Amino acid sequence: MRTILNVIWLILCGLWMCLGYFLAGLLLCITIIGIPFGIAAFRIGIYALWPFGYTAVERRDAGAGSFVGNVLWVILAGWWLALGHIVTGLALCITIIGIPFGIANFKLIPLSLMPLGKEIVPSDEPFGVR
């Protein structure tokens, strides 16, 4: 079932959201200071490409640096990516078939606003030891 949902997601909005994250990642990687933010954008871009079957969990070793980085992320790229998820989610919720995909888009908004200090893991082991 995950594969079917991921393929439909890819066709409807996954590819476009992934490209948005990759563009943000490339722009952020231009400077040395932006490289950690670019890596986070690439990580979330892969997650936005195939979201079903995976979940985002808090990293135990994340500290104050992640908080400061998330504040900078919101200013640099987070609002634009979250706005993309909102617009895409609303567009998908117009049809009955698209409602689950719109809800999945809305679930990606918190991750698009604060990606640092999070890890993407398979859904069947969100609390597994890493």
PDB file of N, CA, C and O in Angstrom, residues 2-34:
ATOM      1  N   ARG A   2       2.001   1.191   0.737  1.00  0.00           N
ATOM      2  CA  ARG A   2       2.891   2.348   0.778  1.00  0.00           C
ATOM      3  C   ARG A   2       3.397   2.700  -0.607  1.00  0.00           C
ATOM      4  O   ARG A   2       3.495   3.876  -0.958  1.00  0.00           O
ATOM      5  N   THR A   3       3.692   1.699  -1.396  1.00  0.00           N
ATOM      6  CA  THR A   3       4.231   1.942  -2.732  1.00  0.00           C
ATOM      7  C   THR A   3       3.207   2.647  -3.609  1.00  0.00           C
ATOM      8  O   THR A   3       3.540   3.593  -4.322  1.00  0.00           O
ATOM      9  N   ILE A   4       1.964   2.204  -3.544  1.00  0.00           N
ATOM     10  CA  ILE A   4       0.903   2.831  -4.337  1.00  0.00           C
ATOM     11  C   ILE A   4       0.717   4.281  -3.913  1.00  0.00           C
ATOM     12  O   ILE A   4       0.630   5.184  -4.753  1.00  0.00           O
ATOM     13  N   LEU A   5       0.669   4.525  -2.595  1.00  0.00           N
ATOM     14  CA  LEU A   5       0.512   5.895  -2.107  1.00  0.00           C
ATOM     15  C   LEU A   5       1.694   6.766  -2.508  1.00  0.00           C
ATOM     16  O   LEU A   5       1.520   7.925  -2.890  1.00  0.00           O
ATOM     17  N   ASN A   6       2.904   6.226  -2.431  1.00  0.00           N
ATOM     18  CA  ASN A   6       4.083   6.994  -2.806  1.00  0.00           C
ATOM     19  C   ASN A   6       4.115   7.329  -4.293  1.00  0.00           C
ATOM     20  O   ASN A   6       4.518   8.429  -4.677  1.00  0.00           O
ATOM     21  N   VAL A   7       3.661   6.409  -5.144  1.00  0.00           N
ATOM     22  CA  VAL A   7       3.643   6.676  -6.585  1.00  0.00           C
ATOM     23  C   VAL A   7       2.611   7.755  -6.904  1.00  0.00           C
ATOM     24  O   VAL A   7       2.894   8.686  -7.680  1.00  0.00           O
ATOM     25  N   ILE A   8       1.424   7.666  -6.303  1.00  0.00           N
ATOM     26  CA  ILE A   8       0.407   8.698  -6.529  1.00  0.00           C
ATOM     27  C   ILE A   8       0.900  10.035  -5.986  1.00  0.00           C
ATOM     28  O   ILE A   8       0.731  11.083  -6.626  1.00  0.00           O
ATOM     29  N   TRP A   9       1.539  10.005  -4.813  1.00  0.00           N
ATOM     30  CA  TRP A   9       2.097  11.223  -4.216  1.00  0.00           C
ATOM     31  C   TRP A   9       3.139  11.835  -5.147  1.00  0.00           C
ATOM     32  O   TRP A   9       3.174  13.052  -5.342  1.00  0.00           O
ATOM     33  N   LEU A  10       3.998  10.999  -5.714  1.00  0.00           N
ATOM     34  CA  LEU A  10       5.053  11.473  -6.606  1.00  0.00           C
ATOM     35  C   LEU A  10       4.453  12.199  -7.802  1.00  0.00           C
ATOM     36  O   LEU A  10       4.937  13.260  -8.196  1.00  0.00           O
ATOM     37  N   ILE A  11       3.395  11.661  -8.350  1.00  0.00           N
ATOM     38  CA  ILE A  11       2.764  12.255  -9.530  1.00  0.00           C
ATOM     39  C   ILE A  11       2.053  13.560  -9.171  1.00  0.00           C
ATOM     40  O   ILE A  11       2.158  14.554  -9.887  1.00  0.00           O
ATOM     41  N   LEU A  12       1.333  13.575  -8.050  1.00  0.00           N
ATOM     42  CA  LEU A  12       0.531  14.744  -7.709  1.00  0.00           C
ATOM     43  C   LEU A  12       1.348  15.913  -7.179  1.00  0.00           C
ATOM     44  O   LEU A  12       1.120  17.060  -7.567  1.00  0.00           O
ATOM     45  N   CYS A  13       2.284  15.655  -6.262  1.00  0.00           N
ATOM     46  CA  CYS A  13       3.002  16.795  -5.694  1.00  0.00           C
ATOM     47  C   CYS A  13       4.404  16.475  -5.197  1.00  0.00           C
ATOM     48  O   CYS A  13       5.176  17.390  -4.916  1.00  0.00           O
ATOM     49  N   GLY A  14       4.756  15.236  -5.061  1.00  0.00           N
ATOM     50  CA  GLY A  14       6.042  14.881  -4.474  1.00  0.00           C
ATOM     51  C   GLY A  14       7.238  15.375  -5.259  1.00  0.00           C
ATOM     52  O   GLY A  14       8.205  15.878  -4.692  1.00  0.00           O
ATOM     53  N   LEU A  15       7.175  15.252  -6.569  1.00  0.00           N
ATOM     54  CA  LEU A  15       8.289  15.681  -7.394  1.00  0.00           C
ATOM     55  C   LEU A  15       8.503  17.185  -7.288  1.00  0.00           C
ATOM     56  O   LEU A  15       9.633  17.660  -7.170  1.00  0.00           O
ATOM     57  N   TRP A  16       7.417  17.949  -7.283  1.00  0.00           N
ATOM     58  CA  TRP A  16       7.537  19.412  -7.239  1.00  0.00           C
ATOM     59  C   TRP A  16       8.052  19.883  -5.884  1.00  0.00           C
ATOM     60  O   TRP A  16       8.887  20.790  -5.815  1.00  0.00           O
ATOM     61  N   MET A  17       7.573  19.256  -4.817  1.00  0.00           N
ATOM     62  CA  MET A  17       8.053  19.649  -3.498  1.00  0.00           C
ATOM     63  C   MET A  17       9.513  19.245  -3.319  1.00  0.00           C
ATOM     64  O   MET A  17      10.298  19.980  -2.732  1.00  0.00           O
ATOM     65  N   CYS A  18       9.899  18.098  -3.836  1.00  0.00           N
ATOM     66  CA  CYS A  18      11.289  17.653  -3.765  1.00  0.00           C
ATOM     67  C   CYS A  18      12.195  18.624  -4.513  1.00  0.00           C
ATOM     68  O   CYS A  18      13.269  18.992  -4.020  1.00  0.00           O
ATOM     69  N   LEU A  19      11.773  19.054  -5.687  1.00  0.00           N
ATOM     70  CA  LEU A  19      12.559  20.026  -6.446  1.00  0.00           C
ATOM     71  C   LEU A  19      12.680  21.351  -5.698  1.00  0.00           C
ATOM     72  O   LEU A  19      13.727  22.008  -5.746  1.00  0.00           O
ATOM     73  N   GLY A  20      11.625  21.759  -5.001  1.00  0.00           N
ATOM     74  CA  GLY A  20      11.683  22.973  -4.190  1.00  0.00           C
ATOM     75  C   GLY A  20      12.703  22.863  -3.068  1.00  0.00           C
ATOM     76  O   GLY A  20      13.482  23.792  -2.816  1.00  0.00           O
ATOM     77  N   TYR A  21      12.707  21.716  -2.398  1.00  0.00           N
ATOM     78  CA  TYR A  21      13.690  21.494  -1.339  1.00  0.00           C
ATOM     79  C   TYR A  21      15.105  21.432  -1.902  1.00  0.00           C
ATOM     80  O   TYR A  21      16.043  21.959  -1.295  1.00  0.00           O
ATOM     81  N   PHE A  22      15.284  20.789  -3.047  1.00  0.00           N
ATOM     82  CA  PHE A  22      16.612  20.702  -3.642  1.00  0.00           C
ATOM     83  C   PHE A  22      17.104  22.076  -4.101  1.00  0.00           C
ATOM     84  O   PHE A  22      18.285  22.389  -3.956  1.00  0.00           O
ATOM     85  N   LEU A  23      16.208  22.906  -4.630  1.00  0.00           N
ATOM     86  CA  LEU A  23      16.586  24.258  -5.008  1.00  0.00           C
ATOM     87  C   LEU A  23      17.006  25.062  -3.782  1.00  0.00           C
ATOM     88  O   LEU A  23      18.024  25.755  -3.796  1.00  0.00           O
ATOM     89  N   ALA A  24      16.226  24.943  -2.706  1.00  0.00           N
ATOM     90  CA  ALA A  24      16.592  25.632  -1.459  1.00  0.00           C
ATOM     91  C   ALA A  24      17.925  25.108  -0.941  1.00  0.00           C
ATOM     92  O   ALA A  24      18.769  25.891  -0.476  1.00  0.00           O
ATOM     93  N   GLY A  25      18.151  23.802  -1.028  1.00  0.00           N
ATOM     94  CA  GLY A  25      19.410  23.221  -0.580  1.00  0.00           C
ATOM     95  C   GLY A  25      20.592  23.727  -1.384  1.00  0.00           C
ATOM     96  O   GLY A  25      21.648  24.032  -0.826  1.00  0.00           O
ATOM     97  N   LEU A  26      20.427  23.824  -2.700  1.00  0.00           N
ATOM     98  CA  LEU A  26      21.510  24.343  -3.537  1.00  0.00           C
ATOM     99  C   LEU A  26      21.815  25.797  -3.223  1.00  0.00           C
ATOM    100  O   LEU A  26      22.979  26.196  -3.144  1.00  0.00           O
ATOM    101  N   LEU A  27      20.780  26.601  -3.044  1.00  0.00           N
ATOM    102  CA  LEU A  27      20.995  28.011  -2.708  1.00  0.00           C
ATOM    103  C   LEU A  27      21.663  28.171  -1.348  1.00  0.00           C
ATOM    104  O   LEU A  27      22.514  29.039  -1.167  1.00  0.00           O
ATOM    105  N   LEU A  28      21.281  27.330  -0.395  1.00  0.00           N
ATOM    106  CA  LEU A  28      21.863  27.425   0.933  1.00  0.00           C
ATOM    107  C   LEU A  28      23.299  26.909   0.974  1.00  0.00           C
ATOM    108  O   LEU A  28      24.092  27.343   1.812  1.00  0.00           O
ATOM    109  N   CYS A  29      23.655  26.001   0.095  1.00  0.00           N
ATOM    110  CA  CYS A  29      25.013  25.442   0.082  1.00  0.00           C
ATOM    111  C   CYS A  29      26.027  26.354  -0.605  1.00  0.00           C
ATOM    112  O   CYS A  29      27.206  26.015  -0.666  1.00  0.00           O
ATOM    113  N   ILE A  30      25.598  27.485  -1.113  1.00  0.00           N
ATOM    114  CA  ILE A  30      26.526  28.409  -1.763  1.00  0.00           C
ATOM    115  C   ILE A  30      27.572  28.908  -0.772  1.00  0.00           C
ATOM    116  O   ILE A  30      28.744  29.028  -1.105  1.00  0.00           O
ATOM    117  N   THR A  31      27.146  29.202   0.441  1.00  0.00           N
ATOM    118  CA  THR A  31      28.090  29.660   1.459  1.00  0.00           C
ATOM    119  C   THR A  31      28.451  28.514   2.397  1.00  0.00           C
ATOM    120  O   THR A  31      27.696  27.551   2.548  1.00  0.00           O
ATOM    121  N   ILE A  32      29.565  28.635   3.045  1.00  0.00           N
ATOM    122  CA  ILE A  32      29.999  27.600   3.991  1.00  0.00           C
ATOM    123  C   ILE A  32      29.049  27.537   5.181  1.00  0.00           C
ATOM    124  O   ILE A  32      28.731  26.463   5.680  1.00  0.00           O
ATOM    125  N   ILE A  33      28.568  28.670   5.623  1.00  0.00           N
ATOM    126  CA  ILE A  33      27.672  28.708   6.781  1.00  0.00           C
ATOM    127  C   ILE A  33      26.347  28.018   6.470  1.00  0.00           C
ATOM    128  O   ILE A  33      25.720  27.425   7.345  1.00  0.00           O
ATOM    129  N   GLY A  34      25.917  28.055   5.219  1.00  0.00           N
ATOM    130  CA  GLY A  34      24.630  27.484   4.851  1.00  0.00           C
ATOM    131  C   GLY A  34      24.648  25.996   4.560  1.00  0.00           C
ATOM    132  O   GLY A  34      23.596  25.401   4.331  1.00  0.00           O
TER     133      GLY A  34
END
